[in-house]
């Protein structure tokens, strides 16, 4: 029980004032063999994700699947309702007057794709998450304003608090802090 | 080098100058985070008028529900009166927001950043106002779920070949996607608000609303994909919504409605009216809240160009309507055109031409486009003109169609006007509450703009070293 209650080290965080510094630090950390790390920034920094060694997200494919589901749902719903469940002769028109079914099919395609897009993005990002250890970093508020943070996490197989701290200090940060997950 | 004002490659002044990431974040967040007593009088006055008119709306709705739609000026043949005019007017106004946030984003128009959040919020509020009219026009709004296909004891389904049913799907999808787009854009800004807020509760509320956004590189990566996809999805959506609204008219056989030009002409009209409404609010807001460095004269200039262009498409639509009426060879279509130009409602048509075709031609002048007062006045003309356009389309076609024994005149009653003015109150209330509670300029996108500039400079410096 005790070790659950006790605060564990989450990682070592370096704070940078400039996007190029955090980008360089991320590249260096990867070259040094660190794998479990993340960077936090007030704006998307292009190349940072690649520097951290991450692959492209599958989100676009999920959205495509969502859209396709919407198309099939939209058309299928109208087909079933107007042709199978309650065929209704309106002015002698065929019960499957498919061109008239396109607007609703289109709208449901967009609706399903957009819902998948937003909820998929938040789900893949693990949000909402009210408590994240990174918020324990001193001055972390500035990650939403003008500072950039790089965290090498304790989960990293090479993690050693002193070595990581020394390594990050070489990258020219404003500050380096060890944070816990409590 | 740093002392002189940097200019874009095309020699224009920058859209944003004299700001770094911190100052722009603080400046925008400050509008929301300052104490109530420091809010400008303009804000109090705007909210007061909004809330006052909102009471009128509540009363008009109450009166309508307890007595019935006969308190409106509807009759047969004019079964579609103010409710449809106002519905189309409001939903058109909403379209500017999606155009600015989605279409201009896809075209990489950086200047959209300063106005996108505000315009998106306006989209939502305009859709709320628009939605009230069909909701109340059904007469028994508590049965409005009958519009949707749901399993019921009659075993019946809606008529999927009807444009009115398409409208239900188009407008509800549009409202949903607009909320999603708006909220997605807000999340990183809510994290900034959390960082800036000093009040414990404000911090907690903004933190909760930001869903615990950390700005992780991995999150940004997915976020950017999601934002791009949403823009890509919203673009055809916004074009489809007003096209479908126009099909409510065009699919019928009514003279003056049954034309193929309706969808593009309605979409252009929506952009025209929407930009006018965005400018109507933006011009006083940039002045009162001291945002002239973020909402520059160049923004006015660009928006006026869009307005001028969409206005010309609308003018082309008016011309084509007259041409189709004559060229159709149909006696009813020809009569409709004559009735528009010379009939009992001719003044609405000529006022419409004045407001939507003649007055906006002033926008050809650069001096007019960059003069906030002139632009503001022109926008008022356009808003009135776009309302008259829908009046001309709805009322003049309906009041004298095929059978002259069923001709009638139409006029909105005081309850029609109360509803219409009341929704303006609802809109004002929502806009002013929004200005107070959420950042009305997209902070992180402004930071991105500055970040890009700085990054560009760095590369330049590297060459010098």
Short mmCIF file of C-alpha atoms in Angstrom, two decimals, chain B residues 118-420:
data_model
loop_
_atom_site.label_atom_id
_atom_site.label_comp_id
_atom_site.label_asym_id
_atom_site.label_seq_id
_atom_site.Cartn_x
_atom_site.Cartn_y
_atom_site.Cartn_z
CA UNK B 118 -15.68 35.94 -33.19
CA UNK B 119 -17.23 34.96 -36.51
CA UNK B 120 -17.60 31.34 -35.41
CA UNK B 121 -19.36 32.43 -32.23
CA UNK B 122 -21.65 34.57 -34.36
CA UNK B 123 -22.40 31.52 -36.48
CA UNK B 124 -23.59 29.63 -33.44
CA UNK B 125 -25.71 32.48 -32.12
CA UNK B 126 -27.20 33.15 -35.54
CA UNK B 127 -28.12 29.48 -35.91
CA UNK B 128 -29.81 29.60 -32.50
CA UNK B 129 -31.87 32.63 -33.62
CA UNK B 130 -32.63 31.01 -36.97
CA UNK B 131 -33.68 27.74 -35.38
CA UNK B 132 -36.31 29.45 -33.22
CA UNK B 133 -38.42 30.40 -36.24
CA UNK B 134 -39.19 26.99 -37.76
CA UNK B 135 -39.45 25.66 -34.20
CA UNK B 136 -42.22 28.15 -33.40
CA UNK B 137 -43.73 28.16 -36.85
CA UNK B 138 -44.80 24.54 -36.39
CA UNK B 139 -47.33 25.98 -33.94
CA UNK B 140 -46.83 23.34 -31.29
CA UNK B 141 -43.10 23.46 -30.59
CA UNK B 142 -43.28 20.67 -28.02
CA UNK B 143 -44.04 18.29 -30.90
CA UNK B 144 -41.08 19.41 -32.96
CA UNK B 145 -39.46 15.97 -32.68
CA UNK B 146 -42.06 14.87 -35.23
CA UNK B 147 -39.68 16.36 -37.80
CA UNK B 148 -37.13 13.63 -37.15
CA UNK B 149 -37.44 10.01 -38.19
CA UNK B 150 -38.23 8.20 -34.96
CA UNK B 151 -40.24 5.03 -34.42
CA UNK B 152 -43.83 6.05 -33.64
CA UNK B 153 -47.19 4.44 -33.06
CA UNK B 154 -48.42 5.46 -36.51
CA UNK B 155 -45.59 3.46 -38.07
CA UNK B 156 -44.86 6.37 -40.40
CA UNK B 157 -41.64 8.04 -41.47
CA UNK B 158 -40.89 11.55 -42.69
CA UNK B 159 -41.08 12.32 -46.40
CA UNK B 160 -37.46 12.06 -47.51
CA UNK B 161 -38.20 13.64 -50.90
CA UNK B 162 -39.12 16.95 -49.29
CA UNK B 163 -36.59 19.81 -49.12
CA UNK B 164 -38.11 20.81 -45.78
CA UNK B 165 -36.96 17.49 -44.37
CA UNK B 166 -33.51 17.99 -45.93
CA UNK B 167 -33.46 21.31 -44.12
CA UNK B 168 -33.99 19.60 -40.77
CA UNK B 169 -30.92 17.45 -41.36
CA UNK B 170 -28.85 20.25 -42.89
CA UNK B 171 -29.50 22.79 -40.14
CA UNK B 172 -29.13 20.34 -37.25
CA UNK B 173 -25.87 19.00 -38.73
CA UNK B 174 -24.67 22.54 -39.29
CA UNK B 175 -25.42 23.54 -35.71
CA UNK B 176 -23.65 20.43 -34.35
CA UNK B 177 -20.55 20.76 -36.52
CA UNK B 178 -20.32 24.50 -35.82
CA UNK B 179 -20.31 23.83 -32.07
CA UNK B 180 -17.65 21.12 -32.48
CA UNK B 181 -15.45 23.35 -34.63
CA UNK B 182 -15.81 26.26 -32.27
CA UNK B 183 -15.08 24.21 -29.16
CA UNK B 184 -12.10 22.47 -30.74
CA UNK B 185 -10.62 25.85 -31.58
CA UNK B 186 -11.24 27.04 -28.03
CA UNK B 187 -9.51 24.24 -26.15
CA UNK B 188 -5.88 25.49 -26.33
CA UNK B 189 -7.11 29.01 -25.58
CA UNK B 190 -8.94 27.79 -22.50
CA UNK B 191 -5.58 26.41 -21.32
CA UNK B 192 -4.14 29.91 -21.79
CA UNK B 193 -7.05 31.38 -19.83
CA UNK B 194 -6.30 28.88 -17.07
CA UNK B 195 -2.70 30.02 -17.06
CA UNK B 196 -3.64 33.70 -16.96
CA UNK B 197 -6.53 33.53 -14.49
CA UNK B 198 -5.68 34.54 -10.93
CA UNK B 199 -9.03 33.71 -9.36
CA UNK B 200 -9.06 30.14 -8.04
CA UNK B 201 -12.52 29.37 -9.38
CA UNK B 202 -11.89 30.97 -12.75
CA UNK B 203 -8.76 28.83 -13.00
CA UNK B 204 -10.69 25.68 -12.14
CA UNK B 205 -13.51 26.41 -14.55
CA UNK B 206 -11.18 27.21 -17.44
CA UNK B 207 -9.12 24.14 -16.61
CA UNK B 208 -12.21 21.94 -16.70
CA UNK B 209 -13.38 23.46 -19.96
CA UNK B 210 -9.95 22.98 -21.52
CA UNK B 211 -10.35 19.24 -20.69
CA UNK B 212 -6.90 19.35 -19.10
CA UNK B 213 -5.09 20.46 -22.23
CA UNK B 214 -1.30 20.29 -21.70
CA UNK B 215 0.01 21.33 -25.09
CA UNK B 216 1.82 18.01 -25.52
CA UNK B 217 3.52 17.63 -28.89
CA UNK B 218 1.58 14.43 -29.49
CA UNK B 219 -1.69 16.21 -28.74
CA UNK B 220 -0.84 19.11 -31.02
CA UNK B 221 -0.10 16.66 -33.81
CA UNK B 222 -3.55 15.06 -33.62
CA UNK B 223 -5.13 18.43 -32.96
CA UNK B 224 -3.77 19.90 -36.17
CA UNK B 225 -4.98 16.91 -38.19
CA UNK B 226 -8.40 17.19 -36.58
CA UNK B 227 -8.61 20.92 -37.23
CA UNK B 228 -7.67 20.53 -40.87
CA UNK B 229 -10.18 17.71 -41.34
CA UNK B 230 -12.92 19.71 -39.65
CA UNK B 231 -12.20 22.63 -41.95
CA UNK B 232 -12.37 20.25 -44.90
CA UNK B 233 -15.69 18.84 -43.69
CA UNK B 234 -17.22 22.21 -42.86
CA UNK B 235 -16.50 23.67 -46.28
CA UNK B 236 -18.85 21.47 -48.30
CA UNK B 237 -21.24 21.51 -45.35
CA UNK B 238 -21.68 25.28 -45.29
CA UNK B 239 -22.19 25.34 -49.05
CA UNK B 240 -24.77 22.57 -48.76
CA UNK B 241 -26.74 24.22 -45.95
CA UNK B 242 -27.73 27.36 -47.77
CA UNK B 243 -28.15 25.41 -51.01
CA UNK B 244 -30.67 23.20 -49.24
CA UNK B 245 -32.37 26.24 -47.70
CA UNK B 246 -32.71 27.62 -51.23
CA UNK B 247 -34.16 24.30 -52.40
CA UNK B 248 -37.06 24.85 -49.99
CA UNK B 249 -38.05 27.44 -52.57
CA UNK B 250 -36.50 26.20 -55.81
CA UNK B 251 -38.02 22.70 -55.71
CA UNK B 252 -41.55 24.13 -55.62
CA UNK B 253 -43.36 25.35 -58.75
CA UNK B 254 -44.04 28.83 -57.42
CA UNK B 255 -43.25 31.64 -59.91
CA UNK B 256 -40.04 33.37 -58.84
CA UNK B 257 -38.90 30.40 -56.78
CA UNK B 258 -38.56 27.72 -59.41
CA UNK B 259 -35.10 28.68 -60.72
CA UNK B 260 -31.79 26.85 -60.89
CA UNK B 261 -29.79 29.93 -59.89
CA UNK B 262 -31.10 29.76 -56.33
CA UNK B 263 -28.41 27.63 -54.62
CA UNK B 264 -25.31 29.64 -55.68
CA UNK B 265 -27.19 32.91 -55.38
CA UNK B 266 -28.33 32.05 -51.85
CA UNK B 267 -24.84 30.99 -50.77
CA UNK B 268 -23.36 34.25 -52.09
CA UNK B 269 -26.11 36.21 -50.32
CA UNK B 270 -25.32 34.38 -47.09
CA UNK B 271 -21.65 35.35 -47.27
CA UNK B 272 -22.61 38.91 -48.15
CA UNK B 273 -24.95 39.26 -45.16
CA UNK B 274 -22.64 37.36 -42.82
CA UNK B 275 -19.60 39.52 -43.51
CA UNK B 276 -21.74 42.61 -43.03
CA UNK B 277 -22.79 41.32 -39.61
CA UNK B 278 -19.23 40.37 -38.59
CA UNK B 279 -18.07 43.88 -39.51
CA UNK B 280 -21.02 45.45 -37.71
CA UNK B 281 -19.71 43.97 -34.47
CA UNK B 282 -16.00 43.99 -35.23
CA UNK B 283 -15.76 47.70 -35.94
CA UNK B 284 -17.05 48.89 -32.55
CA UNK B 285 -15.35 46.05 -30.66
CA UNK B 286 -11.87 46.73 -32.07
CA UNK B 287 -12.32 50.36 -31.15
CA UNK B 288 -13.69 49.90 -27.63
CA UNK B 289 -11.35 47.08 -26.59
CA UNK B 290 -8.30 48.67 -28.22
CA UNK B 291 -7.70 45.79 -30.63
CA UNK B 292 -6.68 47.90 -33.60
CA UNK B 293 -3.25 46.26 -33.64
CA UNK B 294 -4.84 42.82 -34.07
CA UNK B 295 -7.86 43.82 -36.15
CA UNK B 296 -6.20 46.16 -38.58
CA UNK B 297 -7.43 48.29 -41.43
CA UNK B 298 -6.06 45.60 -43.70
CA UNK B 299 -8.60 43.18 -42.23
CA UNK B 300 -11.37 45.65 -43.03
CA UNK B 301 -10.02 45.99 -46.54
CA UNK B 302 -9.95 42.24 -47.11
CA UNK B 303 -13.39 41.66 -45.67
CA UNK B 304 -14.84 44.45 -47.77
CA UNK B 305 -13.37 42.85 -50.87
CA UNK B 306 -15.12 39.57 -50.04
CA UNK B 307 -18.32 41.53 -49.44
CA UNK B 308 -18.01 43.37 -52.72
CA UNK B 309 -17.42 40.15 -54.63
CA UNK B 310 -20.29 38.23 -53.05
CA UNK B 311 -22.46 41.33 -53.52
CA UNK B 312 -21.75 41.26 -57.23
CA UNK B 313 -22.80 37.61 -57.41
CA UNK B 314 -26.03 38.55 -55.65
CA UNK B 315 -26.58 41.41 -58.12
CA UNK B 316 -26.04 38.95 -60.95
CA UNK B 317 -28.69 36.74 -59.30
CA UNK B 318 -31.20 39.62 -59.34
CA UNK B 319 -30.50 40.23 -63.01
CA UNK B 320 -30.88 36.56 -63.87
CA UNK B 321 -34.20 36.36 -62.02
CA UNK B 322 -35.57 39.09 -64.24
CA UNK B 323 -34.11 37.44 -67.32
CA UNK B 324 -35.51 34.00 -66.45
CA UNK B 325 -38.93 35.53 -65.84
CA UNK B 326 -38.96 36.99 -69.31
CA UNK B 327 -37.16 34.13 -71.10
CA UNK B 328 -39.31 31.37 -69.54
CA UNK B 329 -42.21 32.47 -71.73
CA UNK B 330 -44.49 31.51 -68.87
CA UNK B 331 -47.23 34.04 -68.29
CA UNK B 332 -47.05 33.50 -64.52
CA UNK B 333 -43.28 34.04 -64.37
CA UNK B 334 -43.58 37.20 -66.46
CA UNK B 335 -46.35 38.48 -64.27
CA UNK B 336 -44.29 37.78 -61.16
CA UNK B 337 -41.42 39.91 -62.53
CA UNK B 338 -43.77 42.79 -63.36
CA UNK B 339 -45.42 42.45 -59.96
CA UNK B 340 -42.01 42.70 -58.32
CA UNK B 341 -41.00 45.80 -60.22
CA UNK B 342 -44.33 47.63 -60.29
CA UNK B 343 -46.74 45.77 -57.97
CA UNK B 344 -48.00 46.78 -54.53
CA UNK B 345 -44.67 45.80 -52.89
CA UNK B 346 -42.50 47.48 -55.54
CA UNK B 347 -40.87 49.71 -52.92
CA UNK B 348 -39.33 46.66 -51.21
CA UNK B 349 -37.76 45.61 -54.49
CA UNK B 350 -36.29 49.02 -55.26
CA UNK B 351 -35.05 49.45 -51.70
CA UNK B 352 -33.42 46.05 -52.04
CA UNK B 353 -31.65 47.17 -55.21
CA UNK B 354 -30.52 50.33 -53.46
CA UNK B 355 -29.21 48.49 -50.36
CA UNK B 356 -27.65 45.43 -51.98
CA UNK B 357 -26.58 46.58 -55.41
CA UNK B 358 -26.04 50.34 -55.48
CA UNK B 359 -24.68 51.21 -52.02
CA UNK B 360 -22.06 48.40 -51.88
CA UNK B 361 -20.47 49.72 -55.09
CA UNK B 362 -18.79 52.30 -52.84
CA UNK B 363 -16.55 49.44 -51.74
CA UNK B 364 -14.62 49.69 -54.99
CA UNK B 365 -12.79 52.59 -53.35
CA UNK B 366 -9.80 51.75 -51.13
CA UNK B 367 -10.52 54.82 -49.02
CA UNK B 368 -14.04 53.60 -48.25
CA UNK B 369 -12.84 50.06 -47.51
CA UNK B 370 -10.39 51.27 -44.88
CA UNK B 371 -12.73 53.81 -43.31
CA UNK B 372 -14.43 52.02 -40.39
CA UNK B 373 -17.38 54.42 -40.19
CA UNK B 374 -18.15 54.20 -43.89
CA UNK B 375 -17.87 50.42 -43.80
CA UNK B 376 -20.14 50.26 -40.76
CA UNK B 377 -22.82 52.30 -42.53
CA UNK B 378 -22.60 50.20 -45.69
CA UNK B 379 -22.96 47.05 -43.57
CA UNK B 380 -26.24 48.35 -42.14
CA UNK B 381 -27.53 48.85 -45.66
CA UNK B 382 -26.54 45.31 -46.56
CA UNK B 383 -28.22 43.79 -43.50
CA UNK B 384 -31.45 45.59 -44.33
CA UNK B 385 -31.09 44.73 -48.01
CA UNK B 386 -30.65 41.04 -47.33
CA UNK B 387 -33.76 41.00 -45.18
CA UNK B 388 -35.68 42.76 -47.98
CA UNK B 389 -34.35 40.22 -50.47
CA UNK B 390 -36.02 37.42 -48.54
CA UNK B 391 -39.17 39.51 -48.17
CA UNK B 392 -39.25 40.00 -51.94
CA UNK B 393 -38.68 36.31 -52.60
CA UNK B 394 -41.15 34.98 -50.04
CA UNK B 395 -43.98 37.49 -50.00
CA UNK B 396 -44.11 38.85 -53.55
CA UNK B 397 -44.11 35.37 -55.07
CA UNK B 398 -46.74 34.01 -52.71
CA UNK B 399 -49.20 36.87 -52.52
CA UNK B 400 -50.10 36.75 -56.23
CA UNK B 401 -49.48 33.42 -57.90
CA UNK B 402 -51.46 31.28 -60.31
CA UNK B 403 -55.05 31.79 -59.26
CA UNK B 404 -56.03 35.46 -59.09
CA UNK B 405 -59.13 34.67 -57.06
CA UNK B 406 -56.76 33.74 -54.19
CA UNK B 407 -54.58 36.82 -54.23
CA UNK B 408 -54.11 38.59 -50.92
CA UNK B 409 -51.95 41.19 -49.25
CA UNK B 410 -49.64 40.42 -46.36
CA UNK B 411 -48.19 42.48 -43.52
CA UNK B 412 -46.30 41.44 -40.42
CA UNK B 413 -48.20 42.11 -37.19
CA UNK B 414 -46.69 43.58 -34.04
CA UNK B 415 -45.97 40.01 -32.87
CA UNK B 416 -44.06 39.29 -36.06
CA UNK B 417 -41.91 42.34 -35.38
CA UNK B 418 -41.61 41.50 -31.70
CA UNK B 419 -40.24 38.06 -32.57
CA UNK B 420 -37.81 39.48 -35.09
#
